[in-house]
Amino acid sequence: MTRIAIVGVAGRMGRQLVAAVHQDPDATLAAGLVKPDSSLVGVDIGELAGQGRLGVAAVATLEEAIDSFDVLIDFTTPQVTLANLAVCAEHGKRIVIGTTGLDHEQLAELDAYRDRVPMVFAPNMSVGVNLSLKLLETAARALGDEGYDIEVIEAHHRHKVDAPSGTALKMGEVVAESLGRTLKEHGVFAREGQCGPRTDKEIGFATVRAGDIVGEHTVMFATEGERIEITHKASSRMTFAKGAVRAARWVADRDAGRYDMQDVLGFTDSR
Ligand code: NAD
């Protein structure tokens, strides 16, 4: 039985994570954190998540819960996640990180823990998205250097703070890597005004932010005469939460290392 603690239990993902852990017969809900200054400290986290009373009161700091859990699941902000990662390293804990929007420096800071902490870090924990990444590798290899233009289009709810989404960037990276390109050199993240025609090798990104869209991603391979689109649409955040709990169970008996959902789902060997 994997004992799981969740950070940000009052958040959109946090509430789903509480429900997903509660519904998983192989996981136990050990602790839930809210912001230190939150009025929700002490409130039952099951009630926060609409699951009824679960007998676990929300706490304000990770240290308070440190002896109760094996794996921490963190879907918050880059700064909060990095602080929690440091505490996990200090206390020999494992971590599943869903937080997106880490900049270059923050990614390097996270990566520096790979020799000390068993961690799963993935911008999208859904099984369908991770399967789509495999399909994209195949499509890119077959089409990318044959005159097909590649564009990544994503849509999310109005509250999302980073753009393009971590998933869109990951999809772009997978395509770029399969073709020996890099997003640094070939990614085009904005087009406005007289920007000229597209170049052959660029990988374009377009972002929609509207209403309550949970998350939609399309990678388009277009040439004269045809267009192939690989699309994933999430209709509920539960898909990410279930993936995160699966990752937590998986990482519970792994050695230190930085893993992703491709590893959790067993796709890595065939890479
Ligand atoms: P949200 O704003 O609804 O939730 C974040 C929660 O973290 C809030 O409740 C906030 O109070 C809490 N929080 C902030 N600081 C804290 C602290 N110091 N201690 C404890 N709690 C703290 O956001 P969200 O929509 O749930 O998304 C959170 C993150 O997860 C974003 O980066 C988002 O992009 C990412 N996300 C990832 C996936 C994935 O599959 N990897 C899926 C969905 C969202």
Tab-separated table of C-alpha atoms and ligand atoms in Angstrom:
chain	number	residue	atom	x	y	z
A	1	MET	CA	0.000	0.000	0.000
A	2	THR	CA	1.558	3.314	-1.062
A	3	ARG	CA	1.080	6.154	1.422
A	4	ILE	CA	0.525	9.370	-0.519
A	5	ALA	CA	0.581	13.040	0.510
A	6	ILE	CA	-0.866	15.716	-1.785
A	7	VAL	CA	0.135	19.375	-1.983
A	8	GLY	CA	-2.490	21.998	-2.830
A	9	VAL	CA	-5.553	19.907	-1.948
A	10	ALA	CA	-7.871	22.881	-2.433
A	11	GLY	CA	-6.701	23.393	-6.038
A	12	ARG	CA	-8.348	22.173	-9.235
A	13	MET	CA	-5.952	19.230	-9.549
A	14	GLY	CA	-5.569	18.777	-5.782
A	15	ARG	CA	-9.256	17.972	-5.314
A	16	GLN	CA	-9.171	15.421	-8.122
A	17	LEU	CA	-6.002	13.896	-6.678
A	18	VAL	CA	-7.665	13.412	-3.282
A	19	ALA	CA	-10.565	11.630	-5.012
A	20	ALA	CA	-8.220	9.503	-7.155
A	21	VAL	CA	-6.111	8.357	-4.191
A	22	HIS	CA	-9.233	7.678	-2.119
A	23	GLN	CA	-10.650	5.498	-4.934
A	24	ASP	CA	-7.406	3.551	-5.488
A	25	PRO	CA	-7.379	0.259	-3.525
A	26	ASP	CA	-3.550	0.176	-3.533
A	27	ALA	CA	-2.990	3.695	-2.186
A	28	THR	CA	-3.696	5.416	1.123
A	29	LEU	CA	-4.319	9.114	1.597
A	30	ALA	CA	-1.722	9.997	4.229
A	31	ALA	CA	-1.729	13.819	4.234
A	32	GLY	CA	-2.906	16.902	2.386
A	33	LEU	CA	-1.341	20.368	2.336
A	34	VAL	CA	-2.875	23.768	1.795
A	35	LYS	CA	-1.098	27.131	1.669
A	36	PRO	CA	0.451	27.975	5.068
A	37	ASP	CA	-1.761	31.081	5.421
A	38	SER	CA	-4.940	29.332	4.271
A	39	SER	CA	-8.136	29.352	6.322
A	40	LEU	CA	-8.513	25.699	5.275
A	41	VAL	CA	-5.751	24.443	7.604
A	42	GLY	CA	-7.372	21.777	9.813
A	43	VAL	CA	-10.315	21.150	7.454
A	44	ASP	CA	-10.935	17.521	6.453
A	45	ILE	CA	-9.419	17.035	2.978
A	46	GLY	CA	-12.126	14.585	1.946
A	47	GLU	CA	-14.707	17.259	2.554
A	48	LEU	CA	-12.624	19.760	0.545
A	49	ALA	CA	-12.614	17.317	-2.359
A	50	GLY	CA	-16.320	16.470	-2.167
A	51	GLN	CA	-15.553	12.903	-1.010
A	52	GLY	CA	-17.123	13.146	2.430
A	53	ARG	CA	-15.159	13.027	5.674
A	54	LEU	CA	-11.929	10.983	5.377
A	55	GLY	CA	-10.393	11.736	8.777
A	56	VAL	CA	-7.319	13.539	7.372
A	57	ALA	CA	-6.987	17.208	8.315
A	58	ALA	CA	-5.214	19.625	5.929
A	59	VAL	CA	-1.810	20.750	7.202
A	60	ALA	CA	0.222	23.874	6.434
A	61	THR	CA	3.754	22.484	6.046
A	62	LEU	CA	5.324	19.345	4.641
A	63	GLU	CA	7.428	18.889	7.765
A	64	GLU	CA	4.262	18.346	9.844
A	65	ALA	CA	3.346	15.360	7.669
A	66	ILE	CA	6.821	14.037	6.972
A	67	ASP	CA	6.547	10.707	8.826
A	68	SER	CA	3.156	9.824	7.421
A	69	PHE	CA	3.859	9.358	3.682
A	70	ASP	CA	6.080	7.604	1.133
A	71	VAL	CA	5.334	9.617	-2.025
A	72	LEU	CA	4.376	13.277	-2.399
A	73	ILE	CA	2.210	14.379	-5.339
A	74	ASP	CA	2.715	18.045	-6.218
A	75	PHE	CA	0.634	19.988	-8.763
A	76	THR	CA	1.208	23.584	-7.660
A	77	THR	CA	3.666	26.236	-8.860
A	78	PRO	CA	7.363	25.914	-9.813
A	79	GLN	CA	8.629	27.662	-6.667
A	80	VAL	CA	6.471	25.618	-4.302
A	81	THR	CA	7.394	22.388	-6.087
A	82	LEU	CA	11.134	23.081	-5.871
A	83	ALA	CA	10.877	23.857	-2.170
A	84	ASN	CA	8.990	20.579	-1.603
A	85	LEU	CA	11.538	18.669	-3.678
A	86	ALA	CA	14.300	19.910	-1.362
A	87	VAL	CA	12.351	18.673	1.680
A	88	CYS	CA	11.780	15.286	-0.019
A	89	ALA	CA	15.518	14.992	-0.723
A	90	GLU	CA	16.355	15.786	2.881
A	91	HIS	CA	13.939	13.179	4.259
A	92	GLY	CA	14.345	10.357	1.730
A	93	LYS	CA	10.871	10.767	0.193
A	94	ARG	CA	9.717	10.183	-3.387
A	95	ILE	CA	7.802	12.694	-5.469
A	96	VAL	CA	5.461	12.907	-8.462
A	97	ILE	CA	5.557	16.372	-10.035
A	98	GLY	CA	2.786	17.573	-12.340
A	99	THR	CA	3.556	21.286	-12.040
A	100	THR	CA	4.223	22.995	-15.393
A	101	GLY	CA	5.739	26.330	-16.401
A	102	LEU	CA	9.242	25.768	-14.960
A	103	ASP	CA	11.780	28.012	-16.661
A	104	HIS	CA	15.219	26.909	-17.792
A	105	GLU	CA	16.832	27.625	-14.430
A	106	GLN	CA	14.086	25.930	-12.456
A	107	LEU	CA	14.336	22.841	-14.673
A	108	ALA	CA	18.088	22.700	-14.008
A	109	GLU	CA	17.416	22.996	-10.260
A	110	LEU	CA	14.902	20.138	-10.440
A	111	ASP	CA	17.272	18.010	-12.487
A	112	ALA	CA	20.017	18.404	-9.901
A	113	TYR	CA	18.005	16.137	-7.555
A	114	ARG	CA	17.890	13.192	-9.976
A	115	ASP	CA	20.725	11.350	-8.189
A	116	ARG	CA	19.116	11.692	-4.793
A	117	VAL	CA	15.332	11.504	-5.232
A	118	PRO	CA	13.161	9.001	-7.121
A	119	MET	CA	10.875	11.385	-9.034
A	120	VAL	CA	8.348	11.287	-11.851
A	121	PHE	CA	8.083	14.625	-13.641
A	122	ALA	CA	5.657	14.924	-16.543
A	123	PRO	CA	3.736	17.881	-17.939
A	124	ASN	CA	0.824	15.577	-18.698
A	125	MET	CA	-0.006	12.469	-16.723
A	126	SER	CA	-2.778	11.167	-18.956
A	127	VAL	CA	-2.277	7.759	-20.558
A	128	GLY	CA	-3.823	9.013	-23.816
A	129	VAL	CA	-1.423	11.946	-24.129
A	130	ASN	CA	1.545	9.720	-23.469
A	131	LEU	CA	0.383	7.279	-26.117
A	132	SER	CA	-0.020	10.279	-28.460
A	133	LEU	CA	3.661	11.111	-27.855
A	134	LYS	CA	4.583	7.667	-29.168
A	135	LEU	CA	2.338	8.133	-32.211
A	136	LEU	CA	3.955	11.531	-32.825
A	137	GLU	CA	7.420	10.007	-32.912
A	138	THR	CA	6.297	7.628	-35.650
A	139	ALA	CA	4.454	10.334	-37.600
A	140	ALA	CA	7.355	12.785	-37.389
A	141	ARG	CA	9.864	10.206	-38.626
A	142	ALA	CA	7.650	9.282	-41.565
A	143	LEU	CA	6.510	12.758	-42.566
A	144	GLY	CA	8.608	15.521	-41.085
A	145	ASP	CA	11.371	15.618	-43.665
A	146	GLU	CA	9.028	14.903	-46.574
A	147	GLY	CA	7.583	18.364	-47.019
A	148	TYR	CA	4.972	18.269	-44.252
A	149	ASP	CA	4.573	21.439	-42.190
A	150	ILE	CA	4.255	20.792	-38.447
A	151	GLU	CA	2.074	22.919	-36.176
A	152	VAL	CA	1.030	22.365	-32.554
A	153	ILE	CA	-2.304	23.833	-31.435
A	154	GLU	CA	-3.495	23.744	-27.846
A	155	ALA	CA	-6.531	24.980	-25.908
A	156	HIS	CA	-7.042	25.326	-22.143
A	157	HIS	CA	-9.338	26.974	-19.599
A	158	ARG	CA	-9.179	30.697	-18.913
A	159	HIS	CA	-7.282	30.291	-15.612
A	160	LYS	CA	-4.154	28.638	-17.005
A	161	VAL	CA	-1.105	30.819	-16.312
A	162	ASP	CA	1.597	29.385	-18.619
A	163	ALA	CA	1.668	29.155	-22.427
A	164	PRO	CA	2.158	27.177	-24.564
A	165	SER	CA	1.124	24.334	-22.267
A	166	GLY	CA	3.799	21.990	-20.965
A	167	THR	CA	2.146	19.244	-23.000
A	168	ALA	CA	2.280	21.265	-26.232
A	169	LEU	CA	5.981	21.921	-25.620
A	170	LYS	CA	6.585	18.239	-24.887
A	171	MET	CA	4.786	17.269	-28.108
A	172	GLY	CA	6.895	19.793	-30.022
A	173	GLU	CA	10.075	18.448	-28.399
A	174	VAL	CA	9.243	14.844	-29.280
A	175	VAL	CA	8.629	15.831	-32.911
A	176	ALA	CA	11.748	18.005	-33.041
A	177	GLU	CA	13.957	15.305	-31.491
A	178	SER	CA	12.675	12.686	-33.937
A	179	LEU	CA	13.758	14.982	-36.773
A	180	GLY	CA	17.085	16.169	-35.387
A	181	ARG	CA	15.672	19.662	-34.813
A	182	THR	CA	15.396	21.716	-31.615
A	183	LEU	CA	12.596	23.960	-30.403
A	184	LYS	CA	15.203	26.568	-29.525
A	185	GLU	CA	16.131	26.867	-33.189
A	186	HIS	CA	12.942	25.799	-34.971
A	187	GLY	CA	10.092	26.627	-32.581
A	188	VAL	CA	7.910	29.591	-33.603
A	189	PHE	CA	5.810	30.756	-30.679
A	190	ALA	CA	4.119	33.862	-32.105
A	191	ARG	CA	3.145	35.228	-35.513
A	192	GLU	CA	1.789	38.719	-35.974
A	193	GLY	CA	1.778	41.335	-38.716
A	194	GLN	CA	4.075	40.995	-41.750
A	195	CYS	CA	5.923	37.947	-40.488
A	196	GLY	CA	6.472	36.394	-43.926
A	197	PRO	CA	5.777	32.840	-45.099
A	198	ARG	CA	6.634	29.927	-42.853
A	199	THR	CA	9.972	28.177	-43.298
A	200	ASP	CA	10.138	24.455	-44.064
A	201	LYS	CA	11.574	23.309	-40.767
A	202	GLU	CA	9.819	25.527	-38.286
A	203	ILE	CA	7.478	23.991	-35.733
A	204	GLY	CA	4.703	26.473	-34.999
A	205	PHE	CA	2.678	26.808	-31.778
A	206	ALA	CA	-0.777	28.334	-31.339
A	207	THR	CA	-2.559	28.813	-28.016
A	208	VAL	CA	-6.248	29.214	-27.132
A	209	ARG	CA	-7.377	30.205	-23.602
A	210	ALA	CA	-11.121	30.092	-23.061
A	211	GLY	CA	-13.859	29.070	-20.632
A	212	ASP	CA	-13.525	25.706	-18.922
A	213	ILE	CA	-11.600	23.717	-21.567
A	214	VAL	CA	-9.749	20.998	-19.612
A	215	GLY	CA	-6.998	20.496	-22.218
A	216	GLU	CA	-6.894	19.863	-25.961
A	217	HIS	CA	-3.825	19.309	-28.141
A	218	THR	CA	-3.468	18.772	-31.868
A	219	VAL	CA	-0.286	18.248	-33.843
A	220	MET	CA	-0.860	18.883	-37.511
A	221	PHE	CA	1.306	17.525	-40.331
A	222	ALA	CA	0.172	19.356	-43.475
A	223	THR	CA	1.371	19.209	-47.048
A	224	GLU	CA	-0.143	19.919	-50.427
A	225	GLY	CA	-3.013	17.499	-50.848
A	226	GLU	CA	-3.403	16.162	-47.320
A	227	ARG	CA	-3.247	16.843	-43.639
A	228	ILE	CA	-2.798	14.433	-40.751
A	229	GLU	CA	-3.809	15.507	-37.254
A	230	ILE	CA	-3.059	13.700	-34.027
A	231	THR	CA	-5.450	15.057	-31.424
A	232	HIS	CA	-5.970	14.423	-27.741
A	233	LYS	CA	-8.894	15.890	-25.793
A	234	ALA	CA	-9.143	15.621	-22.019
A	235	SER	CA	-12.726	15.909	-20.795
A	236	SER	CA	-12.006	15.669	-17.068
A	237	ARG	CA	-9.007	16.357	-14.812
A	238	MET	CA	-9.544	12.889	-13.359
A	239	THR	CA	-7.453	11.466	-16.218
A	240	PHE	CA	-4.391	13.436	-14.985
A	241	ALA	CA	-5.102	12.543	-11.348
A	242	LYS	CA	-5.380	8.814	-12.037
A	243	GLY	CA	-2.138	8.935	-14.029
A	244	ALA	CA	-0.402	10.714	-11.142
A	245	VAL	CA	-1.546	8.085	-8.638
A	246	ARG	CA	-0.334	5.341	-10.999
A	247	ALA	CA	3.014	7.169	-11.163
A	248	ALA	CA	3.143	7.395	-7.347
A	249	ARG	CA	2.593	3.648	-6.979
A	250	TRP	CA	5.236	2.999	-9.663
A	251	VAL	CA	7.903	5.293	-8.190
A	252	ALA	CA	7.375	3.909	-4.671
A	253	ASP	CA	9.929	1.158	-5.282
A	254	ARG	CA	12.272	2.815	-7.759
A	255	ASP	CA	15.847	3.986	-7.198
A	256	ALA	CA	16.748	7.673	-7.407
A	257	GLY	CA	16.259	9.061	-10.905
A	258	ARG	CA	14.182	11.448	-12.979
A	259	TYR	CA	11.432	9.457	-14.708
A	260	ASP	CA	8.492	10.471	-16.887
A	261	MET	CA	5.142	8.918	-17.790
A	262	GLN	CA	6.723	7.065	-20.695
A	263	ASP	CA	8.737	5.166	-18.060
A	264	VAL	CA	5.693	4.624	-15.837
A	265	LEU	CA	3.686	3.208	-18.738
A	266	GLY	CA	6.537	0.981	-19.923
A	267	PHE	CA	7.019	2.766	-23.267
A	268	THR	CA	10.686	3.538	-22.648
A	269	ASP	CA	12.252	0.238	-23.739
A	270	SER	CA	10.957	0.618	-27.293
A	271	ARG	CA	12.168	4.229	-27.619
B	1	NAD	P1	-4.702	25.638	-8.976
B	1	NAD	O1	-4.267	27.055	-8.884
B	1	NAD	O2	-6.172	25.323	-9.032
B	1	NAD	O3	-4.097	24.798	-7.747
B	1	NAD	C1	-2.835	25.010	-7.170
B	1	NAD	C2	-3.020	24.863	-5.672
B	1	NAD	O4	-1.752	24.909	-5.033
B	1	NAD	C3	-3.870	25.990	-5.069
B	1	NAD	O5	-4.946	25.422	-4.332
B	1	NAD	C4	-2.893	26.704	-4.113
B	1	NAD	O6	-3.530	27.156	-2.946
B	1	NAD	C5	-1.944	25.557	-3.781
B	1	NAD	N1	-0.672	26.055	-3.237
B	1	NAD	C6	0.076	27.114	-3.669
B	1	NAD	N2	1.131	27.276	-2.857
B	1	NAD	C7	1.073	26.307	-1.919
B	1	NAD	C8	1.899	25.965	-0.820
B	1	NAD	N3	3.004	26.648	-0.522
B	1	NAD	N4	1.541	24.897	-0.063
B	1	NAD	C9	0.426	24.187	-0.349
B	1	NAD	N5	-0.397	24.478	-1.387
B	1	NAD	C10	-0.066	25.523	-2.161
B	1	NAD	O7	-3.943	25.035	-10.249
B	1	NAD	P2	-4.238	23.669	-11.042
B	1	NAD	O8	-5.141	23.927	-12.208
B	1	NAD	O9	-4.619	22.579	-10.064
B	1	NAD	O10	-2.795	23.372	-11.658
B	1	NAD	C11	-1.642	23.252	-10.837
B	1	NAD	C12	-0.448	22.889	-11.703
B	1	NAD	O11	-0.623	21.593	-12.288
B	1	NAD	C13	-0.218	23.848	-12.897
B	1	NAD	O12	1.169	24.007	-13.083
B	1	NAD	C14	-0.833	23.086	-14.073
B	1	NAD	O13	-0.317	23.463	-15.321
B	1	NAD	C15	-0.440	21.680	-13.700
B	1	NAD	N6	-1.211	20.609	-14.345
B	1	NAD	C16	-0.495	19.506	-14.722
B	1	NAD	C17	-1.143	18.407	-15.262
B	1	NAD	C18	-0.346	17.171	-15.576
B	1	NAD	O14	-0.937	16.161	-16.020
B	1	NAD	N7	0.966	17.163	-15.344
B	1	NAD	C19	-2.544	18.440	-15.432
B	1	NAD	C20	-3.246	19.579	-15.030
B	1	NAD	C21	-2.561	20.666	-14.463
